[in-house]
Amino acid sequence: MKIPSYLKKVKEVNWTKEQLVQFQLDAKREWESGSVLGPVHLSKGNEEQLIEIFQYVHPDDWVFSTWRNHFHALLHGISPDWLMNEIKRGHSMKVMNKKHNFVISAIVGGPIPQALGVAMALKRKGSKRRVWCFVGDMAFETSEFHLCHKYAKNFDLPLQFVVEDNNLSTNTPTDVTWGSKQEVPDDVIHYEYERGYPHHGSGNWVLF
Amino acid sequence: MVDKLTKQKEDMQKFQETEMLKHLDLKYKNEIIRSMEWLAKKDDTIFLGQAVKYSGNAMYNTTKTVPEDKLVELPVFEDVQMGMSMGMAFEGFVPITCYPRFDFLILATNQLVNHLDKINIISEGQFQPRVIIRTSIGSRIPLDAGEQHTQDHTQAYRNLLKRVDIVVLDESDDIFPAFKHAYERQPLSKYDSLVTLLIEWGDHYNAK
């Protein structure tokens, strides 16, 4: 994983890999209890990459995420108690937190244009803050990514893309559907990982 | 038989034109211009779209008197434009996002229906972006712009949108109050959307 040289570390991350894994195990236990009446998308396998990336994410920056957002939320400073409560309420795939400038979308590519708009607003205001947009490998191949990456680059907007590549969109292999994958631009952070949990749920049968 | 059909067609056309003329209002375009000038005086407004700064369609004639630093001419990427408008609203701007024809607005349906219309619900009122969306039903008189430039999807959008306020600008006297209300109205609850879709009639422009 290459971090572009124009990015500087702005903080120490106070989460360890083990703590992140444990948080998801706790969420898994809640899910398997049958009391969570909504889909849950658990994270596993990308803890180290995200801990490194979030050293560059200022607490005042905006973070745009996806349905699989728990690690992003925790590493951006959102309280684990608050997040676990959201998961228990069945809100795993709609974690939104205005206080922390944290936005998600459960539509592939959905957050990308919104992230672009925030970046444009920040630039017009002369703000030093940055927008971080985390996308999966299928979203990386979409027109939304191409359009917004091009626009942000051409107008020098403070928008940083991170591609989290597990080569799966739900359970569809991205490279199979496209025949291949596009090259990663120099200004895009890209890492590969193996998904530690299924697309949603824990892999175990749950009775509701 | 042919003569009879031709006569029927002529009568129908005459009837349509007569009916249309009854509704033409010479104040229509000027009221839109007055509304845009009023909105342009607000510190937080910004005008986005294609042909807001450069000529190319009737809507351009209504933003000509808006200060240039308030106008952002965008490429043709309707869905990105809608998401971008939403993102700018997250940072406190009030975008007036312009789609010269309803036929083009439907290309922004993902961001409008899945995101902007639902953000208050998904975020439980944490995010209440104020966005003013302009579109126009393309004119048929004196030139008929054809099937891809004159569609009216008002009813379809009334079915699709749960929270967005949809206003059809039939009368000139309704225009300024409608834009003023779109800018000023306060939410009645945290689930109340501050997004307004204002639908203009291209044929009413042509009377000026």
Short mmCIF file of N, CA and C in Angstrom, two decimals, chain B residues 128 186-190 192:
data_model
loop_
_atom_site.label_atom_id
_atom_site.label_comp_id
_atom_site.label_asym_id
_atom_site.label_seq_id
_atom_site.Cartn_x
_atom_site.Cartn_y
_atom_site.Cartn_z
N GLN B 128 -29.65 17.58 7.41
CA GLN B 128 -30.84 18.15 6.76
C GLN B 128 -30.40 19.13 5.69
N GLN B 186 -38.33 26.44 7.46
CA GLN B 186 -37.68 25.73 8.56
C GLN B 186 -38.30 24.34 8.71
N PRO B 187 -37.50 23.39 9.15
CA PRO B 187 -38.05 22.03 9.30
C PRO B 187 -39.06 21.96 10.45
N LEU B 188 -40.11 21.21 10.23
CA LEU B 188 -41.10 21.00 11.29
C LEU B 188 -40.65 19.89 12.23
N SER B 189 -39.84 18.99 11.71
CA SER B 189 -39.25 17.94 12.54
C SER B 189 -37.91 17.57 11.94
N LYS B 190 -37.17 16.73 12.65
CA LYS B 190 -35.85 16.36 12.13
C LYS B 190 -35.95 15.49 10.88
N ASP B 192 -37.98 16.24 8.44
CA ASP B 192 -38.52 17.09 7.38
C ASP B 192 -37.39 17.48 6.43
#
